[in-house]
Amino acid sequence: MFSDIASAIIIGLVLGSMYALAAVGLTLVWGVLKILNFAHGGFITLGAYFVWVGITFLGGNYVISFLLVMGLTFLLGFVLNAGVIRPLQGRPESETNIFIATLATSIIIENLIIVGFGGRYKSIPEMASGSLTLGSISINFQQMIIMAVAPVFLVGLMYYLKKMKSGMAVRAVAQDADGAAIVGIDSERVYSYTIAIGALMAGVAGVLLGVIFYLSPGMGGDPLVRALFIMVLGGMGSVKGTIYGAYIIGIIDALARYFIGMFWASPILFVMFILLLLLRPQGLFGVKV
Amino acid sequence: MSEKKISRRKYLAIAGGAVAVAAVGGAAYYLGMGGPGAGKRPVKIGIAAGLTGRRSGVGVDSRDAVLLAIKEINEAGGILGHPVEPVVEDTVDQEAGMITSVFLKLIEREGVDGIIAHWGNNSCAEFDIVQEKKIPYISAGAANQVEAVITPNPDAYSYIYMAVPSYKLYGTIFPEYISILEKEGKYKPINHKIAMISRAFEYSIFITEGLTKTFTDMGWEISIKEHLPSAKVEDWSSVLSKIRSDPPALIISTMTDPASDHLLLKQFLEDPTPSLLYEQASPNDPEFREMAGNDADGIVHVYGIQKIPTDHPYRVKYQENFGRDPSPYGIISYDQMMMMKIAMENAGDPFNREAVAKALLNIDYKGVMGRFVIDPKTHLPKGGGEFMPFPVYQMWNQENMMLYPFEVAEQEFKYPHWYQKALTK
């Protein structure tokens, strides 16, 4: 019993790590721009495929491939803003149009991947094989890497937002765009790199997802749905709430899988979600308006 | 990547060849000139295959097999002198919307005279279209749904035929084989318990129900039952924890998803139990074999398509043309095209669709995979015995080896590579 609980918590932390990375970029963009970026799923897929390309064609170097993912997704985030989001901002029905345009971007990304790499599953070679056994609990090294890598990025993002000048500008625009403009913050610029940072986080989430699962052109769809769910749970726009929400969901999901069955894990999460929306519509860390 | 380049080049060459022969015939027909198939209208065959979806490996193999058959038919003078022209369409993941739009395009825009698909949509969404438009159609999958749809009124589906037998045999063949092995002392199970893993997918549920009934009738117990909502599983720890705390003799997964089944195998091998692992259909997928490699040595499964020997002329021909071994769909789709050819010839006119459909109903064709005789009650070919074999396979060195029926067996059952180690642990 104890080993099952411990194993479930470990799996919960692994799932939570991936969910947190997938959701944090989405919530950041919502917090600053008040838009739902549905291209996020496409960027998760791109991250996984970029690392696969890096490893397949750059001699299996994880570090270079990882840097490649970060660089390319970050740059493509700027492209997304300049080519899809910014032209629609400030126009009538911009929220709906941006939602549709980003969803279309995700579909385009998926289809470009099909054209470029085909639809067959692909797998990223393991970063590390083997496992660590502590009594009756076994943790494989892949899972340990995920549990270690995700917090680095999450803490890094929090540090950036709290301590660095451009991060503080992001928070300022998120809190009051007009006020930020009065003190000389270029909100267009902030929007641009907020989307780029969101894309980067999605790319990193794609790498971790690709490491334990398999690559397919539509692989970003499920994490996007989970990320939306977590974003609402944590409080729309709250980065801290999203991170806590992701780990809570991860652990509940894993406990449900272990003790009730895999079939019931998702229904349980959705029942919880509905209850939370009824009792606390602003989410765990959201501010009541 | 190099394999992909080779196969694409080969595909283009074969598709180009098939189209070129057909085009010469077609042009000659319109211009009233001589030459191969001169003066003859081309027979257009629609090929609906999932070329870029989750199981694109079988889709590509299926398409290539039909193209190979068409190439041979055209080289031999076509169908009743008419050249055959392939029209290939991608059905991606076989979703109902995609299938219906592809079939409508093939029929209304391309004007095809017959359609071959490795399988359509599980809801049989394409049936009403082909029946209404009177297009002879041969599919090779979703036999359980096809049987359920056609059996109540076969005459209402007079243009629709299958190339794989009833899936009911999935529920009986493997238990029958295990029972024989046990009686002969060739397999000594640690107990009579089964961990049964299925998902919310008609094919999986149908096979799981069949296996569950037969095994429980034989006195086996389903000690672990895990039904999943979808094929996407990021982690199997919770299921494996139950398996490890009460090891069953058999672990049966009817997930039918190469990625999930490979992940199950990978995580199972971290700490295996002395259990046989049965994974439905996935071991046929090229992706599964590539991902699992020799880790999959010893996995068993049943598949309603017979493998052909390494030196079989068709297999050699396929390898020469495409630089790889055909998956089962890379074989059966060749037979599907040949069935269409024979039916068109027996009809006396490839464009008399009603006559072609009737000829399909009465076909008796000895193909690469077996003897195709259609059951008029279901429009499925008869299975087992002298007809289409339903073999039990075991994977060794990335090759599925036939174990049963004994007449087609390539080797005897062997314990999987993890078994002895797990037993002595």
XYZ file of C-alpha atoms in Angstrom:
714
model
C 0.000 0.000 0.000
C 2.749 2.430 1.015
C 4.779 1.608 -2.071
C 1.715 2.138 -4.284
C 1.069 5.545 -2.720
C 4.725 6.509 -3.069
C 4.848 5.282 -6.681
C 1.633 7.139 -7.487
C 3.048 10.355 -6.015
C 6.237 9.983 -8.050
C 4.227 9.449 -11.234
C 2.044 12.387 -10.159
C 5.128 14.591 -9.905
C 6.291 13.461 -13.350
C 2.876 14.157 -14.881
C 2.601 17.414 -12.921
C 5.977 18.548 -14.241
C 4.875 18.042 -17.817
C 1.471 19.586 -17.245
C 3.036 22.609 -15.539
C 5.387 23.285 -18.432
C 2.587 22.828 -20.934
C 0.222 25.143 -19.055
C 2.487 27.894 -17.786
C 3.135 29.445 -21.205
C -0.552 29.443 -21.991
C -1.454 31.161 -18.731
C 1.332 33.709 -19.137
C -0.025 34.744 -22.536
C -3.554 34.921 -21.153
C -2.374 36.997 -18.178
C -0.672 39.582 -20.374
C -2.621 39.626 -23.644
C -5.968 38.194 -22.484
C -6.002 35.810 -25.429
C -6.200 32.034 -25.627
C -3.313 30.942 -27.773
C -4.461 27.712 -29.372
C -1.237 27.462 -31.366
C 0.283 26.352 -28.052
C -0.480 22.676 -28.854
C 1.333 23.077 -32.160
C 4.371 24.483 -30.361
C 4.382 21.509 -27.985
C 4.505 19.272 -31.068
C 7.208 21.411 -32.669
C 9.373 21.156 -29.539
C 9.238 17.368 -29.661
C 9.999 17.216 -33.385
C 12.822 19.762 -33.162
C 14.584 17.705 -30.511
C 14.055 14.565 -32.594
C 15.555 16.306 -35.631
C 18.432 17.573 -33.483
C 19.200 14.147 -32.097
C 18.718 12.316 -35.400
C 20.799 14.731 -37.460
C 23.175 16.224 -34.889
C 24.631 12.998 -33.621
C 22.440 12.429 -30.595
C 23.559 15.483 -28.645
C 20.801 16.270 -26.185
C 22.249 19.568 -25.017
C 22.537 21.011 -28.533
C 19.111 19.641 -29.449
C 17.576 21.149 -26.344
C 19.144 24.540 -27.077
C 17.895 24.217 -30.656
C 14.353 23.673 -29.381
C 14.563 26.669 -27.051
C 15.987 28.934 -29.735
C 13.637 27.893 -32.531
C 10.425 27.907 -30.520
C 11.356 31.277 -28.999
C 11.944 32.736 -32.491
C 8.801 31.170 -33.879
C 6.903 32.745 -31.001
C 7.878 36.166 -32.394
C 6.784 35.001 -35.856
C 3.435 33.873 -34.433
C 2.899 37.256 -32.847
C 3.957 39.259 -35.884
C 2.175 37.105 -38.437
C -0.982 35.942 -36.679
C -1.767 37.700 -33.417
C -0.692 41.320 -33.796
C -2.511 41.943 -37.112
C -5.777 40.930 -35.445
C -5.343 42.794 -32.162
C -7.463 45.870 -31.596
C -9.853 44.955 -34.397
C -13.529 44.114 -33.917
C -14.095 40.601 -32.569
C -10.343 40.274 -32.077
C -10.651 37.706 -29.263
C -12.671 35.308 -31.411
C -10.532 35.954 -34.465
C -7.288 35.354 -32.575
C -8.720 32.170 -31.121
C -9.592 30.919 -34.625
C -6.314 32.140 -36.148
C -4.161 30.445 -33.497
C -6.196 27.251 -33.802
C -5.623 27.371 -37.553
C -1.898 27.885 -36.924
C -1.857 24.731 -34.835
C -3.559 22.794 -37.634
C -1.077 24.201 -40.160
C 1.849 23.153 -37.936
C 0.377 19.659 -37.615
C -0.011 19.344 -41.372
C 3.449 20.722 -42.110
C 4.828 18.035 -39.809
C 2.853 15.390 -41.694
C 4.232 16.671 -44.988
C 7.784 16.940 -43.657
C 8.104 13.863 -41.485
C 5.077 11.675 -42.250
C 2.477 10.466 -39.805
C 4.340 7.503 -38.374
C 5.205 7.511 -34.703
C 8.737 8.529 -33.914
C 10.644 8.072 -30.718
C 13.375 10.104 -29.112
C 16.163 7.888 -27.780
C 16.255 7.671 -24.002
C 18.354 10.323 -22.259
C 19.263 7.735 -19.637
C 18.263 4.107 -19.263
C 17.826 2.122 -16.077
C 16.114 2.856 -12.822
C 16.759 3.605 -9.188
C 15.166 1.237 -6.684
C 14.466 2.428 -3.165
C 12.951 -0.493 -1.270
C 9.850 -1.459 -3.202
C 9.729 1.817 -5.124
C 11.323 2.044 -8.529
C 11.945 5.320 -10.381
C 13.406 5.236 -13.851
C 16.032 7.780 -14.814
C 13.874 9.309 -17.535
C 11.247 10.189 -14.951
C 13.928 11.596 -12.642
C 15.218 13.831 -15.422
C 11.713 15.161 -16.094
C 11.184 15.848 -12.389
C 14.495 17.725 -12.292
C 14.272 19.665 -15.576
C 10.736 21.019 -15.224
C 11.291 22.875 -11.925
C 14.433 24.505 -13.358
C 12.357 26.101 -16.099
C 9.443 26.909 -13.807
C 11.651 28.517 -11.146
C 13.567 30.280 -13.909
C 10.341 31.744 -15.248
C 9.234 32.869 -11.793
C 12.648 34.445 -11.191
C 12.438 36.220 -14.551
C 8.990 37.616 -13.797
C 9.848 38.700 -10.256
C 13.436 39.888 -10.459
C 14.360 40.867 -14.000
C 13.452 44.226 -15.482
C 11.753 42.864 -18.604
C 9.937 40.288 -16.456
C 8.633 43.045 -14.227
C 7.475 44.842 -17.366
C 5.498 41.727 -18.306
C 3.823 41.775 -14.897
C 3.172 45.477 -15.156
C 1.442 45.098 -18.534
C -0.505 42.109 -17.178
C -1.738 44.180 -14.255
C -2.497 47.433 -16.071
C -1.475 47.959 -19.703
C -2.450 51.648 -19.698
C -0.553 52.323 -16.483
C 2.483 50.499 -17.863
C 2.344 52.621 -21.027
C 2.288 55.811 -18.925
C 5.558 54.821 -17.273
C 7.131 54.140 -20.685
C 6.750 50.396 -21.073
C 6.349 49.401 -24.715
C 3.405 47.024 -24.422
C 3.721 45.801 -28.032
C 7.240 44.667 -27.264
C 6.107 42.992 -24.039
C 3.319 41.188 -25.921
C 5.843 39.987 -28.438
C 8.295 38.396 -26.027
C 5.532 37.109 -23.768
C 4.266 35.038 -26.689
C 7.834 33.982 -27.469
C 8.392 32.870 -23.857
C 5.088 30.973 -23.931
C 6.186 29.251 -27.136
C 9.547 28.364 -25.587
C 7.851 26.802 -22.547
C 5.552 24.830 -24.876
C 8.595 23.619 -26.807
C 10.298 22.440 -23.614
C 7.083 20.661 -22.564
C 7.077 18.956 -25.974
C 10.601 17.689 -25.417
C 9.739 16.144 -22.047
C 6.545 14.657 -23.439
C 8.445 13.242 -26.419
C 11.066 11.713 -24.159
C 8.589 9.468 -22.343
C 6.006 9.019 -25.065
C 6.083 9.026 -28.873
C 6.007 11.730 -31.464
C 3.018 12.083 -33.725
C 1.766 15.142 -35.610
C -1.280 15.497 -33.361
C 0.558 14.939 -30.079
C 0.034 18.534 -28.873
C -3.763 18.262 -28.739
C -4.154 16.370 -25.464
C -1.605 18.433 -23.508
C -3.324 21.601 -24.745
C -6.664 20.449 -23.341
C -4.964 19.475 -20.062
C -3.180 22.842 -19.999
C -6.459 24.740 -20.422
C -7.971 22.722 -17.616
C -5.017 23.458 -15.332
C -4.999 27.122 -16.261
C -8.613 27.479 -15.163
C -7.979 25.427 -12.037
C -4.987 27.529 -11.015
C -6.674 30.815 -11.867
C -6.582 32.320 -15.353
C -3.391 34.285 -15.751
C -1.814 33.190 -12.458
C 1.560 31.581 -13.188
C 1.998 30.453 -9.584
C -1.547 29.047 -9.478
C -0.977 27.176 -12.724
C 2.177 25.533 -11.406
C 0.480 24.452 -8.163
C -2.594 23.369 -10.141
C -0.484 21.237 -12.474
C 1.151 19.329 -9.644
C -2.172 18.902 -7.815
C -3.778 17.539 -10.989
C -0.776 15.316 -11.679
C -0.889 13.729 -8.246
C -4.682 13.285 -8.181
C -4.549 11.852 -11.694
C -1.871 9.328 -10.678
C -3.620 8.367 -7.415
C -6.864 7.821 -9.329
C -5.059 5.656 -11.881
C -3.486 3.542 -9.137
C -6.414 3.135 -6.791
C -9.540 3.485 -8.931
C -8.392 2.602 -12.430
C -7.140 4.395 -15.509
C -10.599 4.616 -17.016
C -11.861 6.733 -14.116
C -8.914 9.096 -13.782
C -10.171 11.629 -16.325
C -13.838 11.568 -15.199
C -12.693 12.135 -11.603
C -10.615 15.120 -12.663
C -13.517 16.582 -14.601
C -15.952 16.143 -11.712
C -13.448 17.952 -9.485
C -13.129 20.634 -12.100
C -16.880 21.197 -12.244
C -17.100 21.311 -8.450
C -14.276 23.830 -8.303
C -15.930 26.028 -10.909
C -19.121 25.973 -8.835
C -17.403 26.716 -5.525
C -14.509 28.908 -6.652
C -15.033 30.142 -10.224
C -11.866 32.249 -10.157
C -9.721 29.123 -9.646
C -7.384 28.296 -6.785
C -5.191 31.379 -7.062
C -7.273 33.648 -9.242
C -8.610 36.971 -8.056
C -12.375 37.357 -7.745
C -13.547 40.112 -10.090
C 15.232 8.642 -43.604
C 17.014 6.769 -46.356
C 14.345 4.055 -46.255
C 11.694 6.706 -46.675
C 13.517 8.160 -49.691
C 13.853 4.757 -51.319
C 10.237 3.839 -50.767
C 9.016 7.209 -52.013
C 11.134 6.916 -55.140
C 9.916 3.387 -55.696
C 6.369 4.504 -55.069
C 6.688 7.265 -57.615
C 8.207 4.869 -60.105
C 5.485 2.275 -59.669
C 2.632 4.751 -59.438
C 4.082 6.595 -62.414
C 4.433 3.376 -64.354
C 0.877 2.317 -63.582
C -0.502 5.739 -64.472
C 1.643 5.969 -67.602
C 0.388 2.660 -68.973
C -3.159 3.682 -68.145
C -2.618 7.138 -69.637
C -1.307 5.705 -72.901
C -4.361 3.493 -73.096
C -6.653 6.344 -72.143
C -5.134 8.747 -74.641
C -5.279 6.069 -77.310
C -8.945 5.554 -76.474
C -9.767 9.191 -76.922
C -7.541 9.667 -79.969
C -8.517 6.404 -81.599
C -4.862 5.322 -81.828
C -3.216 1.894 -81.476
C -0.913 0.721 -78.613
C -1.413 -1.051 -75.232
C -5.076 -0.921 -74.348
C -5.692 1.018 -77.521
C -9.212 2.269 -77.920
C -10.064 1.133 -74.438
C -11.383 3.351 -71.701
C -9.232 3.041 -68.546
C -10.668 1.371 -65.466
C -10.165 3.832 -62.596
C -9.534 2.272 -59.199
C -9.725 4.451 -56.098
C -7.191 3.624 -53.388
C -8.259 5.026 -50.016
C -5.429 4.618 -47.502
C -4.324 6.335 -44.285
C -0.977 7.556 -45.604
C -0.191 10.149 -42.952
C -2.188 9.148 -39.879
C -1.406 7.279 -36.690
C -1.052 3.976 -38.536
C 0.417 5.305 -41.740
C 2.799 2.348 -41.924
C -0.006 -0.003 -42.891
C -1.620 2.656 -45.080
C 1.531 3.117 -47.151
C 2.055 -0.651 -47.419
C -1.540 -1.112 -48.535
C -1.295 1.577 -51.197
C 1.950 0.129 -52.526
C 0.438 -3.358 -52.720
C -2.498 -2.114 -54.811
C -0.121 -0.187 -57.075
C 1.997 -3.288 -57.514
C -1.072 -5.315 -58.498
C -2.174 -2.620 -60.943
C 1.290 -2.496 -62.474
C 1.195 -6.265 -63.040
C -2.357 -6.167 -64.390
C -1.431 -3.429 -66.851
C 1.723 -5.255 -67.929
C -0.432 -8.315 -68.620
C -2.807 -6.314 -70.813
C -5.175 -4.727 -68.282
C -8.678 -5.899 -67.417
C -10.374 -7.268 -70.527
C -7.967 -5.088 -72.445
C -8.751 -1.945 -70.460
C -5.779 -0.344 -68.735
C -6.159 0.240 -64.986
C -5.569 3.729 -63.599
C -4.989 4.169 -59.855
C -6.337 7.207 -58.004
C -4.746 7.482 -54.555
C -6.346 9.457 -51.707
C -5.097 9.882 -48.124
C -7.649 9.042 -45.416
C -5.232 10.071 -42.593
C -6.741 8.590 -39.390
C -9.815 7.019 -40.984
C -12.138 9.458 -39.238
C -15.736 9.380 -40.473
C -15.635 12.908 -41.939
C -12.372 12.264 -43.759
C -13.502 8.892 -45.076
C -16.779 10.250 -46.442
C -15.123 13.229 -48.137
C -12.426 11.003 -49.676
C -14.999 8.528 -50.985
C -17.166 11.305 -52.387
C -14.144 12.827 -54.094
C -13.105 9.486 -55.577
C -16.601 8.786 -56.866
C -17.881 12.196 -57.919
C -14.773 14.039 -59.001
C -12.507 11.203 -60.109
C -15.252 8.923 -61.423
C -13.686 5.701 -60.157
C -15.080 2.310 -61.149
C -14.129 0.546 -57.922
C -12.563 1.351 -54.546
C -9.989 -0.526 -52.471
C -9.343 0.461 -48.839
C -7.191 -1.182 -46.174
C -10.030 -0.284 -43.897
C -12.690 2.377 -43.820
C -14.237 4.068 -40.832
C -15.314 1.888 -37.905
C -18.787 3.361 -38.140
C -18.973 2.158 -41.768
C -19.637 5.773 -42.731
C -18.622 5.109 -46.328
C -21.115 2.284 -46.887
C -24.141 4.365 -47.779
C -22.087 6.410 -50.243
C -20.711 3.459 -52.219
C -24.044 1.644 -52.129
C -25.974 4.687 -53.318
C -23.454 5.452 -56.058
C -23.217 1.742 -56.975
C -19.434 1.475 -56.739
C -17.910 -1.968 -56.070
C -15.904 -1.617 -52.842
C -13.500 -4.010 -51.136
C -12.280 -3.185 -47.627
C -10.065 -5.185 -45.287
C -10.784 -4.008 -41.773
C -13.394 -3.337 -39.082
C -14.901 -6.742 -39.865
C -16.921 -6.825 -36.634
C -18.798 -3.637 -37.494
C -19.136 -4.661 -41.125
C -20.614 -7.975 -40.043
C -23.005 -6.244 -37.645
C -24.135 -3.778 -40.321
C -24.458 -6.198 -43.248
C -25.854 -9.340 -41.596
C -29.411 -8.041 -40.971
C -29.852 -7.168 -44.656
C -27.015 -8.251 -46.983
C -28.939 -7.251 -50.124
C -28.883 -3.627 -48.972
C -25.068 -3.691 -49.198
C -24.670 -5.474 -52.496
C -21.628 -3.410 -53.567
C -19.625 -3.861 -50.344
C -17.264 -6.772 -49.695
C -14.490 -7.554 -47.268
C -11.137 -9.279 -47.626
C -10.737 -10.301 -43.960
C -12.870 -12.930 -42.225
C -15.099 -12.505 -39.174
C -13.353 -11.230 -36.061
C -15.241 -13.815 -34.003
C -12.242 -16.074 -34.500
C -10.118 -13.656 -32.428
C -12.078 -14.769 -29.395
C -11.392 -18.468 -29.850
C -8.138 -19.151 -31.720
C -5.700 -18.037 -29.010
C -7.490 -19.791 -26.102
C -7.683 -22.920 -28.291
C -3.932 -22.758 -28.928
C -3.061 -22.137 -25.263
C -5.230 -25.101 -24.292
C -3.403 -27.381 -26.773
C 0.014 -26.176 -25.549
C -0.964 -26.793 -21.953
C -2.286 -30.295 -22.683
C 0.891 -31.168 -24.566
C 3.021 -29.779 -21.720
C 4.680 -27.238 -23.991
C 3.443 -24.332 -21.893
C 3.078 -24.476 -18.121
C 1.285 -21.326 -16.955
C 2.060 -20.102 -13.420
C -1.695 -19.946 -12.770
C -4.898 -19.457 -14.745
C -5.162 -15.729 -14.278
C -5.341 -13.052 -16.963
C -4.728 -9.303 -16.881
C -7.038 -7.966 -19.592
C -6.321 -4.484 -20.939
C -8.728 -2.912 -23.410
C -9.829 0.514 -24.546
C -13.004 2.265 -25.624
C -12.706 1.234 -29.262
C -15.073 -1.236 -30.969
C -12.304 -3.520 -32.250
C -10.695 -3.723 -28.807
C -13.984 -4.283 -26.980
C -15.151 -6.946 -29.446
C -11.945 -8.969 -29.170
C -11.735 -8.509 -25.398
C -15.290 -9.778 -24.935
C -14.590 -12.788 -27.142
C -11.359 -13.703 -25.359
C -12.912 -13.128 -21.929
C -15.826 -15.451 -22.686
C -13.711 -18.256 -24.119
C -11.052 -18.111 -21.405
C -13.582 -17.962 -18.543
C -15.484 -20.886 -20.109
C -12.155 -22.756 -19.991
C -11.841 -22.015 -16.259
C -9.448 -19.066 -16.415
C -9.989 -16.025 -14.214
C -9.763 -12.379 -15.332
C -7.887 -11.210 -12.224
C -7.069 -7.717 -13.508
C -9.379 -5.824 -15.817
C -8.304 -2.421 -17.063
C -10.443 -0.578 -19.571
C -8.984 2.669 -20.858
C -10.766 5.626 -22.381
C -8.279 6.124 -25.224
C -5.113 4.810 -26.841
C -2.976 7.633 -25.473
C -1.251 6.347 -22.355
C 1.769 8.228 -20.989
C 2.427 5.807 -18.176
C 1.514 2.192 -17.401
C 2.836 2.109 -13.808
C -0.584 1.839 -12.190
C -1.549 -1.219 -14.248
C 1.872 -2.813 -13.919
C 1.788 -2.316 -10.166
C -1.342 -4.536 -10.029
C 0.280 -7.065 -12.354
C 3.432 -7.221 -10.253
C 1.567 -7.629 -6.978
C -0.473 -10.584 -8.343
C 1.255 -11.867 -11.485
C -1.109 -13.424 -14.030
C -0.074 -16.120 -16.499
C -1.329 -13.994 -19.380
C -1.297 -10.261 -19.999
C -3.602 -9.454 -22.891
C -3.688 -5.985 -24.395
C -6.212 -5.242 -27.129
C -5.174 -1.582 -27.228
C -4.144 -1.907 -30.891
C -1.926 1.137 -30.752
C 1.775 0.668 -31.502
C 2.957 3.473 -29.219
C 0.889 2.487 -26.179
C 1.660 -1.192 -26.654
C 5.358 -0.486 -26.961
C 5.297 1.654 -23.827
C 3.516 -1.185 -22.005
C 6.230 -3.595 -23.126
C 9.021 -1.183 -22.198
C 7.707 -0.529 -18.707
C 6.833 -4.209 -18.201
C 10.419 -5.200 -18.996
C 11.734 -2.932 -16.214
C 10.549 -5.601 -13.784
C 8.893 -8.455 -15.696
C 6.626 -11.158 -14.304
C 6.526 -14.759 -15.596
C 3.638 -13.928 -17.896
C 3.004 -14.266 -21.599
C 2.327 -10.906 -23.213
C -0.337 -10.833 -25.945
C -0.646 -7.539 -27.830
C -3.382 -7.374 -30.423
C -2.402 -6.182 -33.919
C 0.395 -3.776 -32.889
C 3.212 -6.272 -33.642
C 2.145 -6.059 -37.293
C 2.840 -2.350 -37.453
C 6.244 -1.418 -38.874
C 6.450 1.360 -36.226
C 6.099 -1.156 -33.406
C 8.832 -3.399 -34.784
C 11.168 -0.429 -35.260
C 10.543 0.936 -31.769
C 10.551 -2.346 -29.857
C 13.362 -4.131 -31.694
C 14.298 -7.398 -30.000
C 12.629 -6.346 -26.739
C 9.485 -7.711 -28.365
C 10.912 -11.239 -28.687
C 8.259 -13.641 -27.450
C 5.190 -11.388 -27.717
C 2.200 -13.330 -29.032
C -0.814 -12.209 -30.991
C -3.471 -13.422 -33.387
C -4.095 -11.750 -36.666
C -6.690 -12.513 -39.312
C -4.185 -12.157 -42.093
C -1.724 -14.909 -42.873
C 1.965 -14.172 -43.204
C 3.720 -15.515 -46.247
C 7.134 -17.238 -46.203
C 10.341 -15.247 -46.729
C 10.918 -16.802 -50.143
C 7.306 -16.423 -51.314
C 7.368 -14.884 -54.815
C 5.057 -12.057 -53.757
C 7.217 -11.118 -50.792
C 10.347 -11.167 -52.970
C 8.581 -9.025 -55.565
C 7.414 -6.533 -52.951
C 10.920 -6.271 -51.496
C 12.396 -5.715 -54.957
C 9.940 -2.942 -55.682
C 9.844 -1.146 -52.334
C 13.038 -2.169 -50.530
C 11.190 -3.464 -47.472
C 9.076 -6.332 -46.236
C 5.314 -5.913 -46.600
C 3.163 -5.669 -43.482
C 0.043 -7.895 -43.666
C -1.815 -4.993 -45.304
C 0.982 -4.850 -47.837
C -0.138 -8.326 -48.846
C -3.879 -8.380 -48.484
C -4.355 -5.193 -50.482
C -2.687 -6.946 -53.426
C -5.307 -9.679 -53.110
C -8.050 -7.058 -52.831
C -7.012 -5.583 -56.185
C -6.786 -9.022 -57.735
C -10.280 -9.824 -56.425
C -11.540 -6.665 -58.105
C -9.808 -7.620 -61.374
C -11.248 -11.150 -61.347
C -14.732 -9.863 -60.517
C -14.527 -7.331 -63.366
C -13.401 -10.050 -65.747
C -16.091 -12.468 -64.556
C -18.662 -9.727 -65.030
C -17.602 -9.518 -68.687
C -17.495 -5.730 -68.504
C -15.494 -3.778 -65.879
C -17.907 -0.855 -66.130
C -21.056 -2.887 -65.482
C -20.960 -2.229 -61.769
C -23.956 -4.323 -60.869
C -22.434 -7.329 -62.632
C -19.057 -6.674 -60.957
C -20.729 -6.573 -57.529
C -22.520 -9.864 -58.242
C -19.230 -11.388 -59.407
C -17.606 -10.341 -56.124
C -20.358 -12.120 -54.204
C -19.655 -15.316 -56.146
C -15.866 -15.071 -56.231
C -13.651 -18.056 -55.491
C -10.117 -16.745 -55.680
C -6.936 -18.408 -54.461
C -4.835 -15.431 -53.499
C -1.534 -14.826 -51.768
C -3.239 -14.832 -48.354
C -5.566 -17.776 -48.829
C -8.771 -18.764 -50.560
C -11.358 -16.007 -50.829
C -14.926 -17.255 -50.865
C -17.517 -14.706 -49.763
C -20.119 -15.642 -47.157
C -23.366 -14.268 -48.657
C -24.798 -13.602 -45.163
C -22.011 -11.232 -44.107
C -20.094 -10.344 -47.306
C -16.949 -11.364 -45.402
C -14.655 -14.098 -46.748
C -14.977 -17.430 -44.987
C -12.310 -17.910 -42.322
C -10.378 -20.816 -40.854
C -9.989 -24.323 -42.255
C -9.485 -24.411 -46.025
C -10.267 -20.689 -46.375
C -8.519 -17.701 -44.788
C -6.231 -18.868 -41.950
C -6.323 -16.998 -38.651
C -2.816 -17.599 -37.324
C -1.341 -17.229 -33.842
C 1.957 -15.362 -34.155
C 4.978 -14.943 -31.928
C 7.538 -12.257 -32.570
C 11.216 -13.151 -32.784
C 13.965 -10.892 -34.170
C 11.351 -8.381 -35.313
C 9.625 -11.037 -37.377
C 6.155 -12.421 -36.656
C 6.429 -16.208 -36.778
C 3.311 -18.320 -37.276
C 2.727 -20.872 -34.513
C -0.816 -22.072 -35.193
C -2.711 -23.592 -37.058
C -0.032 -26.264 -37.187
C -0.409 -26.662 -40.974
C 1.027 -23.180 -41.494
C 3.323 -23.058 -38.420
C 6.850 -21.806 -38.978
C 8.116 -22.711 -35.537
C 7.045 -24.063 -32.158
C 6.046 -21.914 -29.197
C 8.985 -20.636 -27.156
C 8.883 -18.816 -23.840
C 9.559 -15.087 -24.234
C 13.013 -13.751 -23.446
C 12.004 -12.305 -20.063
C 10.160 -15.400 -18.841
C 12.888 -17.545 -17.290
C 14.519 -14.619 -15.537
C 11.165 -13.543 -14.105
C 10.356 -17.088 -13.016
C 13.577 -17.529 -11.052
C 13.510 -14.058 -9.517
